[in-house]
Amino acid sequence: MNYKTIRLRRGKEESLKRFHPWVFSGAIETMEDGIEEGDIVRVVSSTGEPLGTGHFQIGSIAVRMLDGSDTAIDEDFYRLRLEKAWKLRESLGLTADPEAAFRLVHGEGDFLPGLIVDIYGSTAVMQAHSPGMHFARNTIASALTTLDGGRVRNVYYKSETTLPYKASLDPQNQYIIGGFETDIAIENGLKFRVDWLKGQKTGFFVDQRDNRSLLERYSRGKKVLNMFCYTGGFSVYAMRGEAERVVSVDSSEKAISLTEANIALNFPEDKRHTAVAEDAFKYLSAMQPGEFDLIVLDPPAFAKHRGAIKNALRGYQRLNAKAIEKIAPGGVLFTFSCSQAISREQFRLAVFSASAQTGRKVRILHQLTQPADHPVNIYHPEGEYLKGLILYIE
Ligand code: SAH
């Protein structure tokens, strides 16, 4: 293809040959004149051997590879990748319900670096994390509407906070195809109101689906505290799992009203649920020991980058120590970290320190991760971010 060329320094082709999808800026020897941010580029080794095609951007990650060959990056390219992504979700059983919520594209995990697409029934919410994907947004949106006989009728583009600020792309959050139809989507037979216009991320955390199902199985007869509840996902499952009582806590008033709406949607007039707008640390400090026997801790990413790791680990330790200290004997704690910068081992060590601090006997029952519609490309381990433990506390 006629794309401009980026030549790598000697030896720097190795990681691409092992299928890692990023070229770091330090690996570049020369760039052809006129390459601009967001352009599709050809990448070659120091000897001129073709290594593939990708999106160029300014920053530490300079190229996100789209393909290992000199292929054209056009509507057919995106359509084929999206069809593959759809097929995987189909084989996971996620597409069977036309109103289902699931992730269709998980960036590098679906060989589309810089792109996230979540499906909520007939609406796709699309997020670009790279200028290249921003420029391709209309092509991708139109390819989305060809999937599964035209099931996606609306595409909402939401990249105001995900694109590099310095690129000055000024993306507008808006429908680029269709418009508003309904904001109700189904997960495992439960209804959720998804606010992609004002909510966090694409409006709903589809990544906790499997872990919520697991919580449902632990809920019968339990007093459940869902901390950092956001849209109340875990709470709705606990209600269906016949919990005796469910309390949802989030510091955001907006999250509390979303949670209340979702409980009412599935369990109208059910008095077992209460929602509280309060800071998590304050709530945990003030609650009575033994008040809850099933607690969920699903905080926002404490470490958004590597520099913040130390403080984040302290945060996880402090939070978990409070919950472990107060949970009823024989209690079960679901505890998570969605910080990509923190490894599974580091998180487990923070929870270990928290346990040791309380002196209680703690056992690990399950080790949790992200669901199969958030696949991790084995050559790109950075794609793994969600970590969780289910603990049994004597
Ligand atoms: N468990 C949720 C997702 C949690 S997202 C789900 O299954 O969908 C993280 C949530 O933590 C956000 O809703 C945010 O408002 C809330 N939050 C952030 N800081 C907080 C704090 N200090 N105390 C309580 N909630 C907080």
Short mmCIF file of C-alpha atoms and ligand atoms in Angstrom, two decimals:
data_model
loop_
_atom_site.label_atom_id
_atom_site.label_comp_id
_atom_site.label_asym_id
_atom_site.label_seq_id
_atom_site.Cartn_x
_atom_site.Cartn_y
_atom_site.Cartn_z
CA MET A 1 0.00 0.00 0.00
CA ASN A 2 0.94 3.58 -0.42
CA TYR A 3 1.43 4.45 3.20
CA LYS A 4 4.43 6.42 4.41
CA THR A 5 7.24 4.50 6.08
CA ILE A 6 8.73 4.39 9.55
CA ARG A 7 12.07 2.63 9.83
CA LEU A 8 13.15 1.05 13.12
CA ARG A 9 16.58 0.96 14.71
CA ARG A 10 18.61 -2.20 14.46
CA GLY A 11 17.22 -5.00 16.64
CA LYS A 12 14.02 -3.11 17.40
CA GLU A 13 11.96 -5.34 15.11
CA GLU A 14 12.17 -8.18 17.65
CA SER A 15 9.07 -7.33 19.69
CA LEU A 16 6.96 -6.88 16.53
CA LYS A 17 8.16 -10.26 15.36
CA ARG A 18 6.84 -11.65 18.62
CA PHE A 19 3.52 -10.00 17.68
CA HIS A 20 3.60 -7.29 20.34
CA PRO A 21 1.40 -4.57 18.82
CA TRP A 22 3.25 -1.41 19.90
CA VAL A 23 6.28 0.46 18.58
CA PHE A 24 7.80 2.77 21.19
CA SER A 25 9.16 6.12 20.03
CA GLY A 26 12.71 5.14 21.09
CA ALA A 27 12.68 2.28 18.57
CA ILE A 28 12.33 4.61 15.57
CA GLU A 29 15.35 5.39 13.36
CA THR A 30 13.73 7.50 10.63
CA MET A 31 10.29 8.69 9.58
CA GLU A 32 9.31 9.62 6.06
CA ASP A 33 8.52 13.33 5.60
CA GLY A 34 4.95 14.38 6.09
CA ILE A 35 3.82 11.72 8.56
CA GLU A 36 1.16 13.23 10.78
CA GLU A 37 -0.47 12.12 13.99
CA GLY A 38 -3.18 9.54 13.30
CA ASP A 39 -1.77 8.52 9.90
CA ILE A 40 -1.61 4.93 8.79
CA VAL A 41 2.06 4.01 8.38
CA ARG A 42 4.17 1.09 7.13
CA VAL A 43 6.78 -0.12 9.58
CA VAL A 44 10.03 -1.64 8.33
CA SER A 45 13.13 -3.00 10.08
CA SER A 46 16.55 -1.33 9.85
CA THR A 47 17.24 -3.46 6.77
CA GLY A 48 13.95 -2.52 5.11
CA GLU A 49 12.09 -5.77 5.90
CA PRO A 50 8.32 -5.02 6.06
CA LEU A 51 6.89 -5.54 9.56
CA GLY A 52 3.33 -4.39 9.05
CA THR A 53 0.92 -1.45 9.17
CA GLY A 54 -0.27 0.67 12.07
CA HIS A 55 -1.52 4.01 13.39
CA PHE A 56 1.10 6.63 14.19
CA GLN A 57 0.76 8.88 17.20
CA ILE A 58 2.94 11.29 19.11
CA GLY A 59 4.01 9.95 22.49
CA SER A 60 5.79 7.05 24.07
CA ILE A 61 3.72 4.53 22.11
CA ALA A 62 4.45 5.77 18.58
CA VAL A 63 2.72 3.13 16.47
CA ARG A 64 -0.14 0.80 17.32
CA MET A 65 0.05 -2.04 14.85
CA LEU A 66 -3.10 -3.02 12.99
CA ASP A 67 -1.71 -5.82 10.88
CA GLY A 68 1.52 -7.70 10.32
CA SER A 69 1.39 -7.20 6.55
CA ASP A 70 1.10 -4.38 4.05
CA THR A 71 -2.67 -4.61 3.94
CA ALA A 72 -5.05 -1.72 3.14
CA ILE A 73 -6.70 -0.28 6.25
CA ASP A 74 -10.12 0.43 4.78
CA GLU A 75 -13.77 -0.35 5.50
CA ASP A 76 -13.28 -4.02 4.53
CA PHE A 77 -10.41 -4.30 6.98
CA TYR A 78 -12.53 -2.96 9.86
CA ARG A 79 -15.56 -5.00 8.82
CA LEU A 80 -13.56 -8.24 8.83
CA ARG A 81 -12.05 -7.50 12.23
CA LEU A 82 -15.46 -6.60 13.64
CA GLU A 83 -17.00 -9.75 12.19
CA LYS A 84 -14.33 -11.81 13.93
CA ALA A 85 -15.01 -10.01 17.17
CA TRP A 86 -18.76 -10.62 16.75
CA LYS A 87 -18.19 -14.30 16.05
CA LEU A 88 -16.23 -14.71 19.26
CA ARG A 89 -19.03 -13.09 21.30
CA GLU A 90 -21.53 -15.28 19.48
CA SER A 91 -19.61 -18.38 20.50
CA LEU A 92 -19.62 -17.10 24.08
CA GLY A 93 -23.43 -16.94 23.93
CA LEU A 94 -23.44 -13.19 24.48
CA THR A 95 -25.29 -12.19 21.31
CA ALA A 96 -28.31 -14.48 21.77
CA ASP A 97 -30.42 -11.82 23.49
CA PRO A 98 -30.95 -8.86 21.11
CA GLU A 99 -31.02 -6.50 24.10
CA ALA A 100 -27.78 -7.82 25.64
CA ALA A 101 -24.90 -5.74 26.99
CA PHE A 102 -21.42 -6.98 26.12
CA ARG A 103 -18.04 -5.76 24.92
CA LEU A 104 -17.54 -6.26 21.20
CA VAL A 105 -14.08 -4.75 20.81
CA HIS A 106 -11.44 -4.80 23.53
CA GLY A 107 -8.57 -2.98 21.82
CA GLU A 108 -5.45 -5.08 21.34
CA GLY A 109 -7.41 -8.12 22.59
CA ASP A 110 -9.43 -7.92 19.37
CA PHE A 111 -6.52 -6.84 17.14
CA LEU A 112 -7.90 -3.29 17.00
CA PRO A 113 -5.51 -1.30 19.21
CA GLY A 114 -6.94 1.97 20.46
CA LEU A 115 -10.59 0.99 19.98
CA ILE A 116 -13.27 0.01 22.49
CA VAL A 117 -16.84 -0.86 21.47
CA ASP A 118 -19.56 -1.88 23.91
CA ILE A 119 -22.93 -3.10 22.67
CA TYR A 120 -26.16 -2.23 24.48
CA GLY A 121 -28.93 -3.85 22.46
CA SER A 122 -29.25 -1.87 19.23
CA THR A 123 -26.75 0.79 20.31
CA ALA A 124 -22.96 0.57 20.05
CA VAL A 125 -20.92 2.92 22.21
CA MET A 126 -17.53 3.47 20.66
CA GLN A 127 -14.40 4.92 22.26
CA ALA A 128 -11.19 5.86 20.47
CA HIS A 129 -7.98 5.91 22.48
CA SER A 130 -5.75 6.82 19.54
CA PRO A 131 -5.92 9.59 16.92
CA GLY A 132 -5.85 6.94 14.19
CA MET A 133 -9.05 5.35 15.48
CA HIS A 134 -10.59 8.81 15.84
CA PHE A 135 -10.02 9.48 12.14
CA ALA A 136 -11.46 6.07 11.29
CA ARG A 137 -14.58 6.57 13.42
CA ASN A 138 -17.09 6.98 10.60
CA THR A 139 -15.74 3.99 8.68
CA ILE A 140 -15.88 1.85 11.83
CA ALA A 141 -19.37 3.09 12.69
CA SER A 142 -20.71 2.15 9.29
CA ALA A 143 -19.00 -1.26 9.48
CA LEU A 144 -20.69 -1.80 12.87
CA THR A 145 -24.12 -1.47 11.28
CA THR A 146 -23.41 -4.34 8.86
CA LEU A 147 -22.93 -6.91 11.65
CA ASP A 148 -25.43 -9.71 12.27
CA GLY A 149 -27.96 -8.50 9.71
CA GLY A 150 -27.92 -4.88 10.83
CA ARG A 151 -28.65 -5.34 14.50
CA VAL A 152 -26.70 -2.22 15.53
CA ARG A 153 -28.78 0.78 14.47
CA ASN A 154 -27.19 3.51 16.57
CA VAL A 155 -23.57 4.34 17.13
CA TYR A 156 -22.66 6.76 19.90
CA TYR A 157 -19.11 8.09 19.74
CA LYS A 158 -17.68 8.93 23.15
CA SER A 159 -14.03 9.93 23.11
CA GLU A 160 -13.90 13.35 24.76
CA THR A 161 -11.86 12.00 27.66
CA THR A 162 -10.02 9.10 26.05
CA LEU A 163 -8.00 10.75 23.27
CA PRO A 164 -4.60 12.32 23.94
CA TYR A 165 -5.36 15.87 24.99
CA LYS A 166 -2.36 17.31 23.15
CA ALA A 167 -3.58 15.97 19.80
CA SER A 168 -6.21 18.79 19.85
CA LEU A 169 -8.73 16.64 18.03
CA ASP A 170 -11.65 18.17 19.89
CA PRO A 171 -13.86 15.11 19.56
CA GLN A 172 -17.55 15.67 20.23
CA ASN A 173 -19.48 13.05 22.13
CA GLN A 174 -22.39 12.35 19.80
CA TYR A 175 -24.40 9.85 17.80
CA ILE A 176 -22.62 9.38 14.51
CA ILE A 177 -25.26 6.99 13.26
CA GLY A 178 -28.91 6.91 14.38
CA GLY A 179 -29.95 8.36 17.72
CA PHE A 180 -31.57 7.49 21.01
CA GLU A 181 -33.80 4.39 21.03
CA THR A 182 -33.70 2.93 24.52
CA ASP A 183 -31.21 2.97 27.35
CA ILE A 184 -32.20 -0.38 28.82
CA ALA A 185 -29.90 -3.32 28.25
CA ILE A 186 -29.99 -6.86 29.61
CA GLU A 187 -27.28 -8.74 31.46
CA ASN A 188 -27.96 -12.36 32.45
CA GLY A 189 -31.69 -11.64 32.31
CA LEU A 190 -31.47 -8.56 34.55
CA LYS A 191 -32.34 -5.08 33.27
CA PHE A 192 -30.00 -2.14 33.51
CA ARG A 193 -30.43 1.48 32.55
CA VAL A 194 -27.20 2.50 30.82
CA ASP A 195 -26.32 6.19 30.70
CA TRP A 196 -23.74 6.47 27.92
CA LEU A 197 -24.44 10.20 27.60
CA LYS A 198 -23.34 11.15 31.11
CA GLY A 199 -22.11 7.96 32.76
CA GLN A 200 -18.54 6.79 33.29
CA LYS A 201 -16.72 4.91 30.54
CA THR A 202 -19.27 3.66 28.01
CA GLY A 203 -22.01 3.88 30.65
CA PHE A 204 -21.82 0.49 32.31
CA PHE A 205 -19.11 -1.82 33.61
CA VAL A 206 -19.67 -4.86 31.41
CA ASP A 207 -16.46 -6.37 32.77
CA GLN A 208 -18.01 -7.51 36.05
CA ARG A 209 -20.72 -9.71 34.49
CA ASP A 210 -19.23 -13.09 35.49
CA ASN A 211 -18.19 -11.87 38.93
CA ARG A 212 -21.70 -10.52 39.56
CA SER A 213 -23.10 -13.96 38.71
CA LEU A 214 -20.77 -15.51 41.21
CA LEU A 215 -21.93 -13.03 43.86
CA GLU A 216 -25.54 -14.00 43.18
CA ARG A 217 -24.65 -17.58 44.16
CA TYR A 218 -23.24 -16.42 47.49
CA SER A 219 -26.10 -14.08 48.39
CA ARG A 220 -28.91 -16.19 49.82
CA GLY A 221 -29.86 -15.00 53.28
CA LYS A 222 -26.88 -12.64 53.44
CA LYS A 223 -26.57 -9.03 54.49
CA VAL A 224 -24.73 -7.54 51.52
CA LEU A 225 -22.72 -4.33 51.30
CA ASN A 226 -21.92 -3.23 47.74
CA MET A 227 -19.22 -0.60 48.05
CA PHE A 228 -18.44 1.63 45.01
CA CYS A 229 -21.74 0.45 43.52
CA TYR A 230 -21.92 2.82 40.49
CA THR A 231 -24.99 1.52 38.59
CA GLY A 232 -25.70 -1.09 41.27
CA GLY A 233 -24.68 -4.12 39.19
CA PHE A 234 -23.64 -6.32 42.11
CA SER A 235 -26.66 -5.16 44.16
CA VAL A 236 -29.21 -6.23 41.55
CA TYR A 237 -27.63 -9.70 41.38
CA ALA A 238 -27.57 -9.96 45.19
CA MET A 239 -31.30 -9.14 45.22
CA ARG A 240 -32.02 -11.92 42.73
CA GLY A 241 -29.79 -14.22 44.80
CA GLU A 242 -32.23 -13.74 47.72
CA ALA A 243 -30.05 -11.62 49.96
CA GLU A 244 -31.75 -10.66 53.21
CA ARG A 245 -30.67 -7.05 52.91
CA VAL A 246 -28.56 -5.07 50.40
CA VAL A 247 -26.87 -1.72 50.99
CA SER A 248 -25.24 0.08 48.03
CA VAL A 249 -22.70 2.83 48.65
CA ASP A 250 -21.09 5.31 46.26
CA SER A 251 -19.73 8.80 46.79
CA SER A 252 -21.56 10.03 43.69
CA GLU A 253 -25.23 11.08 44.03
CA LYS A 254 -25.68 10.33 40.35
CA ALA A 255 -24.48 6.74 40.87
CA ILE A 256 -26.89 6.34 43.78
CA SER A 257 -29.85 7.44 41.69
CA LEU A 258 -28.78 5.07 38.86
CA THR A 259 -28.56 2.24 41.39
CA GLU A 260 -32.00 3.03 42.77
CA ALA A 261 -33.45 3.13 39.25
CA ASN A 262 -31.91 -0.25 38.42
CA ILE A 263 -33.19 -1.86 41.60
CA ALA A 264 -36.68 -0.46 40.91
CA LEU A 265 -36.52 -1.73 37.33
CA ASN A 266 -35.96 -5.31 38.50
CA PHE A 267 -37.43 -5.42 42.01
CA PRO A 268 -40.07 -2.69 42.29
CA GLU A 269 -41.27 -1.96 45.83
CA ASP A 270 -38.71 -4.33 47.29
CA LYS A 271 -37.75 -3.04 50.73
CA ARG A 272 -34.57 -5.09 51.11
CA HIS A 273 -32.44 -2.46 49.34
CA THR A 274 -31.06 0.90 50.51
CA ALA A 275 -28.60 3.19 48.75
CA VAL A 276 -26.30 5.65 50.49
CA ALA A 277 -24.26 8.48 48.97
CA GLU A 278 -21.15 8.43 51.12
CA ASP A 279 -17.38 8.12 50.94
CA ALA A 280 -16.33 4.47 51.16
CA PHE A 281 -13.68 4.97 53.82
CA LYS A 282 -16.08 6.98 55.98
CA TYR A 283 -18.83 4.42 55.62
CA LEU A 284 -16.56 1.50 56.49
CA SER A 285 -15.16 3.34 59.51
CA ALA A 286 -18.61 4.15 60.85
CA MET A 287 -20.35 0.81 60.31
CA GLN A 288 -20.82 -1.71 63.11
CA PRO A 289 -18.59 -4.80 63.19
CA GLY A 290 -20.57 -7.80 61.98
CA GLU A 291 -23.24 -5.68 60.24
CA PHE A 292 -22.53 -7.34 56.88
CA ASP A 293 -21.53 -10.85 55.94
CA LEU A 294 -20.98 -10.30 52.22
CA ILE A 295 -19.01 -7.24 51.10
CA VAL A 296 -18.00 -6.09 47.61
CA LEU A 297 -15.12 -3.65 47.15
CA ASP A 298 -14.85 -2.54 43.52
CA PRO A 299 -13.10 0.84 43.65
CA PRO A 300 -12.03 2.95 40.65
CA ALA A 301 -8.44 2.44 39.45
CA PHE A 302 -6.26 3.75 42.30
CA ALA A 303 -3.19 3.76 40.00
CA LYS A 304 -3.80 5.27 36.58
CA HIS A 305 -0.07 5.15 35.76
CA ARG A 306 3.12 3.52 37.03
CA GLY A 307 4.16 6.49 39.17
CA ALA A 308 1.08 6.08 41.34
CA ILE A 309 1.61 2.42 42.23
CA LYS A 310 3.00 2.83 45.74
CA ASN A 311 0.18 5.07 46.94
CA ALA A 312 -2.39 2.90 45.22
CA LEU A 313 -1.15 -0.23 47.00
CA ARG A 314 -1.43 1.60 50.31
CA GLY A 315 -4.99 2.58 49.35
CA TYR A 316 -5.93 -1.02 48.57
CA GLN A 317 -4.43 -2.18 51.84
CA ARG A 318 -6.27 0.45 53.88
CA LEU A 319 -9.61 -0.23 52.19
CA ASN A 320 -9.37 -4.01 52.47
CA ALA A 321 -8.18 -3.86 56.08
CA LYS A 322 -11.31 -1.91 57.02
CA ALA A 323 -13.62 -4.41 55.37
CA ILE A 324 -11.80 -7.49 56.70
CA GLU A 325 -11.81 -6.03 60.19
CA LYS A 326 -15.56 -5.37 60.20
CA ILE A 327 -17.04 -8.27 58.23
CA ALA A 328 -19.09 -10.81 60.23
CA PRO A 329 -17.41 -14.10 61.19
CA GLY A 330 -17.76 -16.51 58.26
CA GLY A 331 -18.05 -13.51 55.95
CA VAL A 332 -17.21 -13.42 52.26
CA LEU A 333 -15.37 -10.50 50.68
CA PHE A 334 -15.30 -9.82 46.93
CA THR A 335 -12.37 -7.46 46.41
CA PHE A 336 -11.14 -6.00 43.12
CA SER A 337 -8.52 -3.84 41.46
CA CYS A 338 -9.02 -2.54 37.93
CA SER A 339 -5.66 -0.71 37.86
CA GLN A 340 -3.77 -1.96 34.83
CA ALA A 341 -0.48 -0.73 36.34
CA ILE A 342 -0.88 -3.03 39.35
CA SER A 343 -0.07 -6.69 38.92
CA ARG A 344 -2.05 -9.61 40.26
CA GLU A 345 0.82 -10.36 42.69
CA GLN A 346 1.01 -6.78 43.95
CA PHE A 347 -2.73 -6.68 44.57
CA ARG A 348 -2.68 -10.00 46.37
CA LEU A 349 0.20 -8.78 48.52
CA ALA A 350 -1.77 -5.64 49.45
CA VAL A 351 -4.72 -7.83 50.49
CA PHE A 352 -2.34 -10.12 52.38
CA SER A 353 -0.99 -7.13 54.31
CA ALA A 354 -4.53 -5.96 55.01
CA SER A 355 -5.46 -9.40 56.35
CA ALA A 356 -2.35 -9.63 58.51
CA GLN A 357 -3.09 -6.19 59.93
CA THR A 358 -6.47 -7.41 61.24
CA GLY A 359 -5.11 -10.70 62.56
CA ARG A 360 -8.15 -12.63 61.23
CA LYS A 361 -7.93 -15.98 59.48
CA VAL A 362 -8.43 -15.36 55.78
CA ARG A 363 -8.64 -17.85 52.92
CA ILE A 364 -8.83 -17.30 49.18
CA LEU A 365 -11.84 -19.04 47.62
CA HIS A 366 -11.60 -17.72 44.04
CA GLN A 367 -9.20 -15.65 41.97
CA LEU A 368 -11.09 -13.51 39.52
CA THR A 369 -10.35 -11.70 36.30
CA GLN A 370 -12.04 -9.98 33.36
CA PRO A 371 -14.61 -11.94 31.31
CA ALA A 372 -14.06 -13.54 27.91
CA ASP A 373 -15.46 -10.57 25.98
CA HIS A 374 -12.39 -8.67 27.30
CA PRO A 375 -9.83 -11.07 25.79
CA VAL A 376 -6.12 -10.65 26.45
CA ASN A 377 -3.88 -10.98 23.44
CA ILE A 378 -1.17 -13.34 24.73
CA TYR A 379 1.49 -11.20 23.02
CA HIS A 380 0.13 -8.10 24.78
CA PRO A 381 -0.13 -8.94 28.49
CA GLU A 382 -0.81 -5.25 29.22
CA GLY A 383 -4.41 -5.96 28.15
CA GLU A 384 -5.09 -7.75 31.42
CA TYR A 385 -6.31 -5.28 34.02
CA LEU A 386 -9.10 -6.66 36.23
CA LYS A 387 -8.05 -8.66 39.27
CA GLY A 388 -10.22 -9.95 42.06
CA LEU A 389 -10.18 -12.23 45.07
CA ILE A 390 -13.05 -13.83 46.93
CA LEU A 391 -12.02 -14.26 50.54
CA TYR A 392 -13.53 -16.27 53.36
CA ILE A 393 -13.00 -14.59 56.68
CA GLU A 394 -13.37 -16.59 59.91
N1 SAH B 1 -18.87 -1.84 40.96
C1 SAH B 1 -19.34 -1.01 39.88
C2 SAH B 1 -18.27 -0.19 39.22
C3 SAH B 1 -17.51 0.70 40.17
S1 SAH B 1 -16.79 2.10 39.39
C4 SAH B 1 -20.07 -1.87 38.85
O1 SAH B 1 -20.14 -3.09 39.01
O2 SAH B 1 -20.57 -1.31 37.89
C5 SAH B 1 -16.18 2.98 40.76
C6 SAH B 1 -17.20 3.79 41.53
O3 SAH B 1 -16.56 4.26 42.71
C7 SAH B 1 -17.72 5.04 40.83
O4 SAH B 1 -19.12 4.96 40.72
C8 SAH B 1 -17.31 6.20 41.74
O5 SAH B 1 -18.32 7.21 41.86
C9 SAH B 1 -17.11 5.52 43.05
N2 SAH B 1 -16.18 6.17 43.99
C10 SAH B 1 -14.99 6.76 43.71
N3 SAH B 1 -14.38 7.15 44.85
C11 SAH B 1 -15.19 6.80 45.89
C12 SAH B 1 -15.11 6.92 47.30
N4 SAH B 1 -14.05 7.49 47.89
N5 SAH B 1 -16.12 6.44 48.03
C13 SAH B 1 -17.20 5.86 47.47
N6 SAH B 1 -17.33 5.72 46.13
C14 SAH B 1 -16.34 6.18 45.34
#
